[in-house]
Short mmCIF file of C-alpha atoms in Angstrom, two decimals:
data_model
loop_
_atom_site.label_atom_id
_atom_site.label_comp_id
_atom_site.label_asym_id
_atom_site.label_seq_id
_atom_site.Cartn_x
_atom_site.Cartn_y
_atom_site.Cartn_z
CA UNK A 144 131.46 116.02 124.10
CA UNK A 145 130.30 119.06 126.07
CA UNK A 146 131.52 119.56 129.70
CA UNK A 147 129.04 119.36 132.53
CA UNK A 148 128.03 122.87 133.46
CA UNK A 149 129.42 124.19 136.78
CA UNK A 150 126.72 126.88 137.10
CA UNK A 151 124.74 126.89 140.19
CA UNK A 152 121.06 125.98 140.43
CA UNK A 153 118.65 125.33 143.30
CA UNK A 154 118.90 121.62 142.55
CA UNK A 155 122.69 121.58 142.42
CA UNK A 156 122.99 123.74 145.59
CA UNK A 157 121.13 121.07 147.54
CA UNK A 158 123.41 118.34 146.51
CA UNK A 159 126.81 120.09 147.30
CA UNK A 160 128.92 119.17 150.41
CA UNK A 161 129.54 122.04 152.68
CA UNK A 162 133.08 123.49 152.47
CA UNK A 163 135.44 123.42 155.53
CA UNK A 164 136.56 126.55 157.28
CA UNK A 165 139.62 128.26 155.91
CA UNK A 166 143.01 128.06 157.39
CA UNK A 167 143.03 131.77 158.34
CA UNK A 168 139.97 131.40 160.71
CA UNK A 169 141.66 128.33 162.44
CA UNK A 170 144.84 130.41 163.06
CA UNK A 171 142.87 133.31 164.50
CA UNK A 172 140.94 130.88 166.78
CA UNK A 173 144.12 129.41 168.08
CA UNK A 174 145.83 132.70 168.80
CA UNK A 175 142.71 133.84 170.80
CA UNK A 176 143.19 131.15 173.41
CA UNK A 177 147.08 131.02 173.46
CA UNK A 178 147.45 133.32 176.68
CA UNK A 179 145.41 130.73 178.69
CA UNK A 180 147.65 127.75 177.84
CA UNK A 181 150.36 128.35 180.39
CA UNK A 182 150.67 125.57 183.14
CA UNK A 183 150.76 128.45 185.79
CA UNK A 184 147.40 129.83 184.90
CA UNK A 185 144.37 128.51 186.74
CA UNK A 186 142.36 128.19 183.77
CA UNK A 187 144.80 125.72 182.02
CA UNK A 188 143.92 122.94 184.46
CA UNK A 189 140.09 123.68 183.83
CA UNK A 190 140.58 123.36 180.08
CA UNK A 191 142.67 120.11 180.52
CA UNK A 192 139.78 118.47 182.61
CA UNK A 193 137.10 119.58 180.10
CA UNK A 194 138.99 118.24 177.10
CA UNK A 195 139.74 114.97 178.84
CA UNK A 196 136.14 114.50 179.60
CA UNK A 197 135.06 115.22 176.03
CA UNK A 198 137.79 112.64 174.73
CA UNK A 199 136.46 110.00 177.07
CA UNK A 200 132.87 110.56 176.03
CA UNK A 201 133.89 110.47 172.27
CA UNK A 202 135.62 107.17 172.78
CA UNK A 203 132.52 105.74 174.62
CA UNK A 204 130.35 106.81 171.77
CA UNK A 205 132.51 105.25 169.18
CA UNK A 206 132.24 101.92 170.97
CA UNK A 207 128.51 101.79 170.55
CA UNK A 208 126.54 100.85 167.44
CA UNK A 209 127.45 102.94 164.29
CA UNK A 210 124.78 104.75 162.46
CA UNK A 211 124.30 103.59 158.87
CA UNK A 212 122.16 106.58 157.74
CA UNK A 213 123.74 109.48 156.17
CA UNK A 214 120.74 110.82 154.29
CA UNK A 215 120.32 114.58 153.91
CA UNK A 216 117.20 115.60 155.97
CA UNK A 217 115.54 117.22 152.98
CA UNK A 218 115.52 114.01 150.96
CA UNK A 219 113.29 111.56 152.94
CA UNK A 220 113.86 107.83 152.30
CA UNK A 221 111.78 106.04 149.69
CA UNK A 222 108.87 104.13 150.97
CA UNK A 223 109.54 100.72 149.56
CA UNK A 224 108.79 97.65 151.70
CA UNK A 225 111.60 95.33 151.02
CA UNK A 226 112.28 91.76 151.99
CA UNK A 227 115.14 90.95 154.16
CA UNK A 228 118.34 90.97 152.04
CA UNK A 229 120.31 87.67 151.67
CA UNK A 230 122.74 86.63 154.45
CA UNK A 231 126.47 86.47 153.72
CA UNK A 232 126.40 82.78 153.34
CA UNK A 233 123.60 82.51 150.74
CA UNK A 234 124.68 79.85 148.30
CA UNK A 235 122.37 81.26 145.67
CA UNK A 236 124.57 84.38 145.30
CA UNK A 237 127.69 82.80 143.80
CA UNK A 238 128.29 85.70 141.39
CA UNK A 239 128.00 88.30 144.36
CA UNK A 240 125.45 90.64 145.77
CA UNK A 241 123.94 93.97 144.85
CA UNK A 242 123.96 97.16 147.06
CA UNK A 243 120.99 99.43 145.97
CA UNK A 244 121.81 103.23 146.43
CA UNK A 245 119.22 105.22 148.50
CA UNK A 246 118.94 107.94 145.82
CA UNK A 247 117.27 111.33 146.85
CA UNK A 248 113.52 110.95 145.96
CA UNK A 249 113.91 113.66 143.28
CA UNK A 250 115.52 110.93 140.93
CA UNK A 251 112.78 108.42 141.26
CA UNK A 252 109.78 108.33 143.68
CA UNK A 253 109.02 112.03 143.25
CA UNK A 254 108.87 111.65 139.54
CA UNK A 255 106.06 108.84 140.10
CA UNK A 256 104.33 110.94 142.72
CA UNK A 257 104.08 113.73 139.96
CA UNK A 258 103.05 111.19 137.37
CA UNK A 259 100.38 113.58 135.98
CA UNK A 260 103.22 115.94 134.79
CA UNK A 261 105.20 113.36 132.83
CA UNK A 262 103.32 113.88 129.53
CA UNK A 263 101.96 117.14 128.30
CA UNK A 264 98.88 115.56 126.84
CA UNK A 265 97.62 112.85 129.25
CA UNK A 266 98.31 111.73 132.83
CA UNK A 267 100.63 108.77 133.35
CA UNK A 268 99.60 107.75 136.70
CA UNK A 269 97.36 104.78 135.56
CA UNK A 270 100.04 103.56 133.11
CA UNK A 271 102.77 103.42 135.98
CA UNK A 272 100.32 102.16 138.61
CA UNK A 273 100.63 98.63 140.21
CA UNK A 274 104.49 98.76 140.55
CA UNK A 275 104.92 99.69 136.95
CA UNK A 276 102.60 96.93 135.68
CA UNK A 277 99.79 99.26 134.95
CA UNK A 278 96.08 98.64 135.23
CA UNK A 279 94.55 94.96 134.98
CA UNK A 280 93.84 94.06 131.38
CA UNK A 281 90.31 93.81 130.24
CA UNK A 282 88.66 92.15 127.44
CA UNK A 283 90.65 88.82 127.65
CA UNK A 284 87.73 86.51 128.63
CA UNK A 285 87.62 83.64 126.13
CA UNK A 286 90.99 84.63 124.79
CA UNK A 287 93.29 83.31 127.60
CA UNK A 288 92.50 80.53 130.09
CA UNK A 289 90.15 81.79 132.83
CA UNK A 290 92.66 80.85 135.54
CA UNK A 291 95.12 83.23 134.00
CA UNK A 292 93.24 86.46 133.41
CA UNK A 293 94.74 87.78 136.65
CA UNK A 294 98.19 87.72 135.19
CA UNK A 295 97.45 90.18 132.34
CA UNK A 296 97.99 93.96 132.56
CA UNK A 297 98.09 96.95 130.30
CA UNK A 298 101.77 97.46 130.78
CA UNK A 299 103.55 100.49 129.24
CA UNK A 300 106.59 99.70 127.24
CA UNK A 301 108.58 102.49 129.21
CA UNK A 302 107.92 101.11 132.71
CA UNK A 303 111.11 98.93 133.13
CA UNK A 304 112.75 101.46 135.56
CA UNK A 305 109.86 101.08 138.03
CA UNK A 306 109.62 97.33 137.58
CA UNK A 307 113.47 96.67 138.10
CA UNK A 308 113.55 99.04 140.98
CA UNK A 309 110.67 97.15 142.90
CA UNK A 310 112.31 93.82 142.08
CA UNK A 311 115.82 94.69 143.08
CA UNK A 312 114.62 96.02 146.60
CA UNK A 313 113.43 92.41 147.18
CA UNK A 314 116.17 90.66 145.32
CA UNK A 315 117.49 87.67 147.13
CA UNK A 316 121.08 88.75 146.48
CA UNK A 317 120.57 92.22 147.68
CA UNK A 318 122.90 93.45 150.56
CA UNK A 319 122.73 96.43 152.89
CA UNK A 320 126.42 96.30 153.36
CA UNK A 321 128.14 98.15 150.49
CA UNK A 322 131.43 96.73 151.51
CA UNK A 323 130.34 93.25 150.64
CA UNK A 324 128.77 94.10 147.41
CA UNK A 325 130.00 93.00 143.93
CA UNK A 326 127.62 95.54 142.19
CA UNK A 327 125.96 98.78 143.03
CA UNK A 328 122.52 99.59 141.47
CA UNK A 329 121.49 103.10 140.82
CA UNK A 330 117.74 103.36 140.93
CA UNK A 331 117.43 106.35 138.63
CA UNK A 332 114.33 106.79 136.53
CA UNK A 333 116.09 108.51 133.83
CA UNK A 334 113.53 107.62 131.06
CA UNK A 335 110.77 109.16 133.13
CA UNK A 336 112.70 112.26 133.88
CA UNK A 337 113.62 112.71 130.33
CA UNK A 338 110.10 111.95 128.91
CA UNK A 339 108.72 115.00 130.67
CA UNK A 340 110.87 117.37 128.68
CA UNK A 341 111.01 115.76 125.30
CA UNK A 342 107.98 117.78 124.06
CA UNK A 343 107.13 121.41 123.63
CA UNK A 344 109.72 124.11 124.18
CA UNK A 345 112.05 122.76 126.89
CA UNK A 346 115.68 123.26 126.43
CA UNK A 347 118.64 120.72 126.20
CA UNK A 348 119.61 121.75 129.59
CA UNK A 349 116.27 120.87 130.93
CA UNK A 350 116.65 117.35 129.40
CA UNK A 351 120.02 116.87 130.91
CA UNK A 352 119.37 118.21 134.39
CA UNK A 353 118.34 115.03 136.15
CA UNK A 354 121.02 112.90 134.82
CA UNK A 355 123.72 115.59 135.66
CA UNK A 356 122.50 115.90 139.19
CA UNK A 357 122.28 112.14 139.64
CA UNK A 358 125.95 111.63 138.48
CA UNK A 359 127.17 114.17 140.74
CA UNK A 360 125.48 112.61 143.75
CA UNK A 361 126.74 109.01 142.91
CA UNK A 362 130.21 110.21 142.19
CA UNK A 363 130.22 111.62 145.59
CA UNK A 364 129.74 108.28 147.24
CA UNK A 365 132.76 106.47 148.60
CA UNK A 366 132.12 103.14 146.79
CA UNK A 367 132.14 104.95 143.39
CA UNK A 368 135.82 105.82 143.92
CA UNK A 369 136.59 102.11 144.32
CA UNK A 370 136.19 101.46 140.73
CA UNK A 371 135.24 104.75 138.92
CA UNK A 372 131.83 103.27 138.26
CA UNK A 373 132.70 100.07 136.45
CA UNK A 374 130.84 97.93 139.05
CA UNK A 375 127.72 100.13 138.91
CA UNK A 376 124.66 99.70 136.74
CA UNK A 377 121.20 101.14 136.23
CA UNK A 378 118.07 100.68 134.19
CA UNK A 379 117.15 103.19 131.52
CA UNK A 380 113.41 102.66 130.40
CA UNK A 381 113.72 104.02 126.95
CA UNK A 382 115.95 103.10 123.79
CA UNK A 383 119.64 104.13 124.05
CA UNK A 384 119.27 106.62 121.24
CA UNK A 385 117.02 108.70 123.47
CA UNK A 386 120.08 109.27 125.70
CA UNK A 387 122.72 110.02 122.98
CA UNK A 388 122.04 113.56 121.91
CA UNK A 389 125.02 114.93 120.00
CA UNK A 390 123.86 118.59 119.48
CA UNK A 391 121.63 120.69 121.63
CA UNK A 392 119.03 121.11 118.78
CA UNK A 393 118.69 117.31 118.48
CA UNK A 394 116.26 114.88 120.19
CA UNK A 395 116.77 113.51 123.67
CA UNK A 396 119.37 113.98 126.34
CA UNK A 397 123.19 113.45 126.37
CA UNK A 398 123.04 111.39 129.60
CA UNK A 399 125.00 108.44 128.01
CA UNK A 400 127.62 110.85 126.77
CA UNK A 401 128.22 112.43 130.15
CA UNK A 402 131.82 111.37 131.42
CA UNK A 403 130.39 109.87 134.62
CA UNK A 404 128.23 107.41 132.75
CA UNK A 405 131.08 106.00 130.71
CA UNK A 406 131.70 102.88 132.86
CA UNK A 407 128.06 102.30 134.11
CA UNK A 408 126.26 99.27 132.77
CA UNK A 409 123.02 100.27 131.42
CA UNK A 410 119.98 97.95 131.08
CA UNK A 411 118.00 99.40 128.04
CA UNK A 412 115.03 98.07 125.97
CA UNK A 413 117.19 98.73 122.96
CA UNK A 414 121.03 98.98 122.95
CA UNK A 415 123.72 100.39 120.89
CA UNK A 416 125.39 97.07 119.75
CA UNK A 417 128.88 98.83 119.57
CA UNK A 418 128.85 99.93 123.22
CA UNK A 419 129.86 97.22 125.73
CA UNK A 420 128.02 98.96 128.53
CA UNK A 421 124.62 98.97 126.94
CA UNK A 422 122.76 95.74 127.63
CA UNK A 423 119.41 95.00 125.82
CA UNK A 424 116.65 93.72 128.11
CA UNK A 425 113.14 92.63 127.03
CA UNK A 426 110.37 95.13 126.71
CA UNK A 427 107.73 94.68 129.29
CA UNK A 428 104.77 92.77 127.87
CA UNK A 429 101.39 92.48 129.41
CA UNK A 430 101.87 88.97 130.92
CA UNK A 431 103.14 88.95 134.53
CA UNK A 432 102.82 85.50 136.10
CA UNK A 433 102.22 85.32 139.92
CA UNK A 434 103.40 81.67 140.30
CA UNK A 435 105.50 78.97 138.56
CA UNK A 436 102.08 77.34 137.75
CA UNK A 437 100.95 80.37 135.80
CA UNK A 438 104.00 80.03 133.66
CA UNK A 439 103.66 76.23 133.00
CA UNK A 440 99.88 76.70 132.43
CA UNK A 441 100.58 79.38 129.92
CA UNK A 442 103.17 77.38 128.11
CA UNK A 443 100.91 74.41 127.76
CA UNK A 444 98.14 76.70 126.46
CA UNK A 445 100.14 78.21 123.78
CA UNK A 446 101.67 74.90 122.82
CA UNK A 447 98.33 73.23 122.13
CA UNK A 448 96.64 76.28 120.64
CA UNK A 449 95.19 75.62 117.15
CA UNK A 450 96.48 78.11 114.77
CA UNK A 451 94.44 78.87 111.67
CA UNK A 452 96.50 81.61 109.97
CA UNK A 453 100.02 81.16 108.43
CA UNK A 454 101.33 84.61 109.45
CA UNK A 455 100.21 88.03 110.87
CA UNK A 456 101.21 91.62 111.12
CA UNK A 457 100.18 94.02 113.89
CA UNK A 458 101.22 97.57 113.11
CA UNK A 459 100.68 100.68 110.95
CA UNK A 460 102.46 102.44 108.24
CA UNK A 461 104.86 105.32 108.98
CA UNK A 462 103.69 108.00 106.45
CA UNK A 463 106.56 110.27 107.35
CA UNK A 464 109.18 107.61 106.33
CA UNK A 465 110.06 107.51 102.59
CA UNK A 466 109.62 104.08 101.04
CA UNK A 467 108.18 102.78 104.39
CA UNK A 468 108.85 99.01 104.59
CA UNK A 469 105.80 98.57 106.75
CA UNK A 470 103.68 99.61 103.76
CA UNK A 471 105.25 96.76 101.70
CA UNK A 472 104.27 94.19 104.33
CA UNK A 473 100.71 95.47 104.56
CA UNK A 474 100.36 95.29 100.80
CA UNK A 475 101.54 91.70 100.73
CA UNK A 476 99.20 90.90 103.63
CA UNK A 477 96.24 92.50 101.99
CA UNK A 478 96.97 90.54 98.83
CA UNK A 479 97.26 87.27 100.77
CA UNK A 480 94.13 87.81 103.00
CA UNK A 481 93.69 83.98 103.18
CA UNK A 482 97.06 83.34 104.72
CA UNK A 483 97.78 86.71 106.49
CA UNK A 484 95.91 88.34 109.41
CA UNK A 485 96.23 92.15 110.04
CA UNK A 486 95.81 94.27 113.26
CA UNK A 487 95.74 97.77 112.02
CA UNK A 488 97.47 99.92 114.71
CA UNK A 489 97.01 103.33 113.33
CA UNK A 490 97.02 106.18 115.84
CA UNK A 491 97.31 104.61 119.32
CA UNK A 492 94.92 101.84 118.98
CA UNK A 493 97.63 99.29 119.81
CA UNK A 494 99.39 101.17 122.64
CA UNK A 495 100.36 98.85 125.43
CA UNK A 496 98.85 95.95 123.79
CA UNK A 497 95.17 94.96 123.06
CA UNK A 498 93.00 91.85 123.18
CA UNK A 499 92.86 91.87 119.31
CA UNK A 500 96.68 91.77 119.05
CA UNK A 501 97.02 88.72 121.52
CA UNK A 502 94.31 86.88 119.76
CA UNK A 503 95.98 87.40 116.45
CA UNK A 504 99.34 86.28 117.59
CA UNK A 505 97.71 83.23 119.20
CA UNK A 506 95.91 82.29 115.94
CA UNK A 507 99.09 82.70 113.81
CA UNK A 508 102.15 80.39 113.20
CA UNK A 509 104.38 83.42 112.32
CA UNK A 510 104.35 87.07 113.09
CA UNK A 511 106.14 89.73 111.00
CA UNK A 512 108.45 91.94 112.96
CA UNK A 513 109.88 94.85 111.02
CA UNK A 514 111.80 97.45 112.79
CA UNK A 515 109.67 99.97 114.81
CA UNK A 516 110.33 103.76 115.05
CA UNK A 517 113.90 102.44 116.00
CA UNK A 518 115.45 99.01 115.19
CA UNK A 519 113.36 97.22 117.99
CA UNK A 520 109.73 97.06 118.85
CA UNK A 521 107.72 95.68 121.87
CA UNK A 522 105.72 93.52 119.54
CA UNK A 523 108.60 91.04 119.23
CA UNK A 524 107.89 89.96 122.79
CA UNK A 525 104.19 90.10 122.60
CA UNK A 526 104.43 87.79 119.67
CA UNK A 527 106.79 85.32 121.34
CA UNK A 528 104.85 85.24 124.58
CA UNK A 529 101.88 84.14 122.47
CA UNK A 530 103.82 81.30 121.10
CA UNK A 531 104.08 82.82 117.44
CA UNK A 532 107.38 82.57 115.69
CA UNK A 533 108.90 85.94 114.82
CA UNK A 534 109.99 86.83 111.34
CA UNK A 535 112.72 89.48 111.06
CA UNK A 536 114.05 91.62 108.34
CA UNK A 537 116.80 93.38 110.25
CA UNK A 538 119.30 91.41 112.26
CA UNK A 539 119.61 94.47 114.65
CA UNK A 540 115.91 94.01 115.66
CA UNK A 541 116.62 91.22 117.95
CA UNK A 542 119.88 89.12 117.17
CA UNK A 543 122.23 91.88 118.26
CA UNK A 544 120.02 93.05 120.98
CA UNK A 545 118.91 90.50 123.57
CA UNK A 546 121.72 87.90 123.68
CA UNK A 547 121.12 86.98 127.33
CA UNK A 548 117.31 86.40 126.75
CA UNK A 549 117.09 84.62 123.44
CA UNK A 550 118.59 81.52 121.93
CA UNK A 551 122.12 81.79 120.51
CA UNK A 552 120.96 80.12 117.31
CA UNK A 553 118.52 82.65 115.60
CA UNK A 554 117.26 79.90 113.15
CA UNK A 555 116.18 77.72 116.19
CA UNK A 556 113.30 80.21 117.07
CA UNK A 557 112.89 82.68 114.16
CA UNK A 558 113.00 83.23 110.41
CA UNK A 559 114.95 85.89 108.78
CA UNK A 560 114.16 87.25 105.27
CA UNK A 561 116.17 90.00 103.92
CA UNK A 562 114.13 93.14 103.48
CA UNK A 563 115.69 94.00 100.02
CA UNK A 564 114.45 90.72 98.67
CA UNK A 565 110.98 91.53 99.97
CA UNK A 566 111.07 95.04 98.50
CA UNK A 567 112.03 93.32 95.11
CA UNK A 568 109.10 90.97 95.14
CA UNK A 569 109.95 87.96 97.16
CA UNK A 570 106.84 86.53 98.53
CA UNK A 571 106.74 86.25 102.35
CA UNK A 572 104.09 83.66 101.99
CA UNK A 573 106.10 81.62 99.77
CA UNK A 574 109.15 81.69 102.04
CA UNK A 575 107.18 80.55 105.04
CA UNK A 576 105.38 77.83 103.23
CA UNK A 577 108.85 76.20 102.45
CA UNK A 578 109.16 75.53 106.18
CA UNK A 579 107.98 71.98 107.12
CA UNK A 580 105.49 71.36 109.83
CA UNK A 581 108.05 69.43 111.93
CA UNK A 582 110.42 72.32 111.70
CA UNK A 583 107.62 74.74 112.71
CA UNK A 584 106.82 72.66 115.70
CA UNK A 585 110.37 72.73 116.85
CA UNK A 586 110.85 76.44 116.37
CA UNK A 587 107.62 77.04 118.29
CA UNK A 588 108.80 74.74 121.01
CA UNK A 589 111.99 76.74 121.38
CA UNK A 590 109.96 80.03 121.52
CA UNK A 591 107.85 78.45 124.30
CA UNK A 592 110.89 77.30 126.22
CA UNK A 593 112.16 80.94 126.40
CA UNK A 594 108.91 82.54 127.46
CA UNK A 595 109.97 82.68 131.21
CA UNK A 596 113.23 84.53 130.23
CA UNK A 597 111.37 87.44 128.49
CA UNK A 598 108.57 88.12 130.99
CA UNK A 599 108.67 89.98 134.23
CA UNK A 600 106.97 88.03 137.18
CA UNK A 601 104.35 89.81 139.27
CA UNK A 602 105.71 89.10 142.78
CA UNK A 603 108.43 91.46 143.98
CA UNK A 604 110.26 88.46 145.20
CA UNK A 605 110.14 86.84 141.80
CA UNK A 606 108.99 83.19 141.16
CA UNK A 607 110.19 80.27 143.27
CA UNK A 608 111.66 77.67 140.80
CA UNK A 609 111.72 79.76 137.38
CA UNK A 610 114.01 82.53 136.45
CA UNK A 611 112.30 85.43 134.67
CA UNK A 612 113.82 88.28 132.65
CA UNK A 613 114.73 90.20 135.82
CA UNK A 614 116.65 87.20 137.12
CA UNK A 615 118.44 86.74 133.88
CA UNK A 616 119.53 90.22 133.73
CA UNK A 617 120.84 90.22 137.26
CA UNK A 618 122.76 87.04 136.67
CA UNK A 619 124.24 88.51 133.61
CA UNK A 620 125.24 91.91 135.25
CA UNK A 621 126.85 90.17 138.31
CA UNK A 622 128.81 87.69 136.10
CA UNK A 623 130.24 90.27 133.86
CA UNK A 624 131.26 92.55 136.76
CA UNK A 625 132.71 89.55 138.62
CA UNK A 626 134.67 88.72 135.61
CA UNK A 627 135.93 92.33 135.31
CA UNK A 628 137.16 92.68 138.92
CA UNK A 629 139.73 95.41 139.07
CA UNK A 630 138.27 97.34 136.23
CA UNK A 631 136.91 96.80 132.70
CA UNK A 632 139.61 95.31 130.41
CA UNK A 633 139.57 97.55 127.43
#
């Protein structure tokens, strides 16, 4: 593990605390007034009167209301409009409350303001608009109920940092009193900050800079020292491996390997199953219900939907991967065209969803979910939101990732077929046809039951009577921190 660089930079200079005067200067200042401190000197009484008046004014000032703002003037406050935080007696906050750090904008809102610079090829401004939900989806007429078209967006899979930040600023269990907080949220857009430097000729230092600066700032806050960070958490909007660079020549940043990040709980769309502080949260899908009624209407729609295809696959081969498993799945699908429906996602045709993908999932009983470029893929949640039953080939694709959000019994909502068996000739169609109609109905019902827990509601305040993925994540974080009061029990 490499140490954090102590070299000075413009960014680090702006985050340092000014040093106190040295002792020598203090001694010289005292000796310069020493001749005047005799009680027989007329100026002595003048000095006593002035000092007494200053002490009196200081005591009066301290008796007034204390300022709660300690922001540096060159970091203006974020422009979020937040609902009033909960009162101390709020019975809905049994696991405690969250204090949200007012990070300097360089770590979040300035990244969004410069959204055209986040990608070397295309502007990301539209993708991250609408509070992270992206532009309204089009082309869904006749595919989804007319009264639900408003709830569909072209949401980017890497938008969770923005979505969580907007929600937590309006969270019912947010507090503005850090001394009463159970947990401390760091609204750092680490994924956006990193994404800008992943391509072209940027250095490892460039990719690490924002995370190093953020940790220096957070570690300088008084409530960090209360626990050395074990009651702090953040959202990182990419997969965990993007933040686990071992060597300077490798991909990504070393943010998670930095010493200050060790005890911070991290909400990620893909976790390292061997790291307690990594928590897997659902990829954002395109469905963002506005009301409880939207959720119930959608659940009824997918429950009664007539499905004409046994199974489907939305994806493309990975030509750069030797013995690519997706190629095996596509081959079986093409050979079983009467039972399998394919959406070819070559290039970027399926980026952030498409009407063709949703329609295919709605029309199929099962959806094939091989690993993506990493072990997980957003398609898992697109498939389940459509009421289709996922078929997995790696247990790490979902079972070891999203324990807070998916049923504890994998067989109750999904099918697992060992990838080695498929590569050796096992028929996917044959395996799925062994499952009886009643069992399929029960599995689909379990998928539909869990839809609220894997979607992010549109209102910043959340839904009224239904807990969505954000609520589940907050409950989980607060519960685990509450259980570990006094520090993580290794």
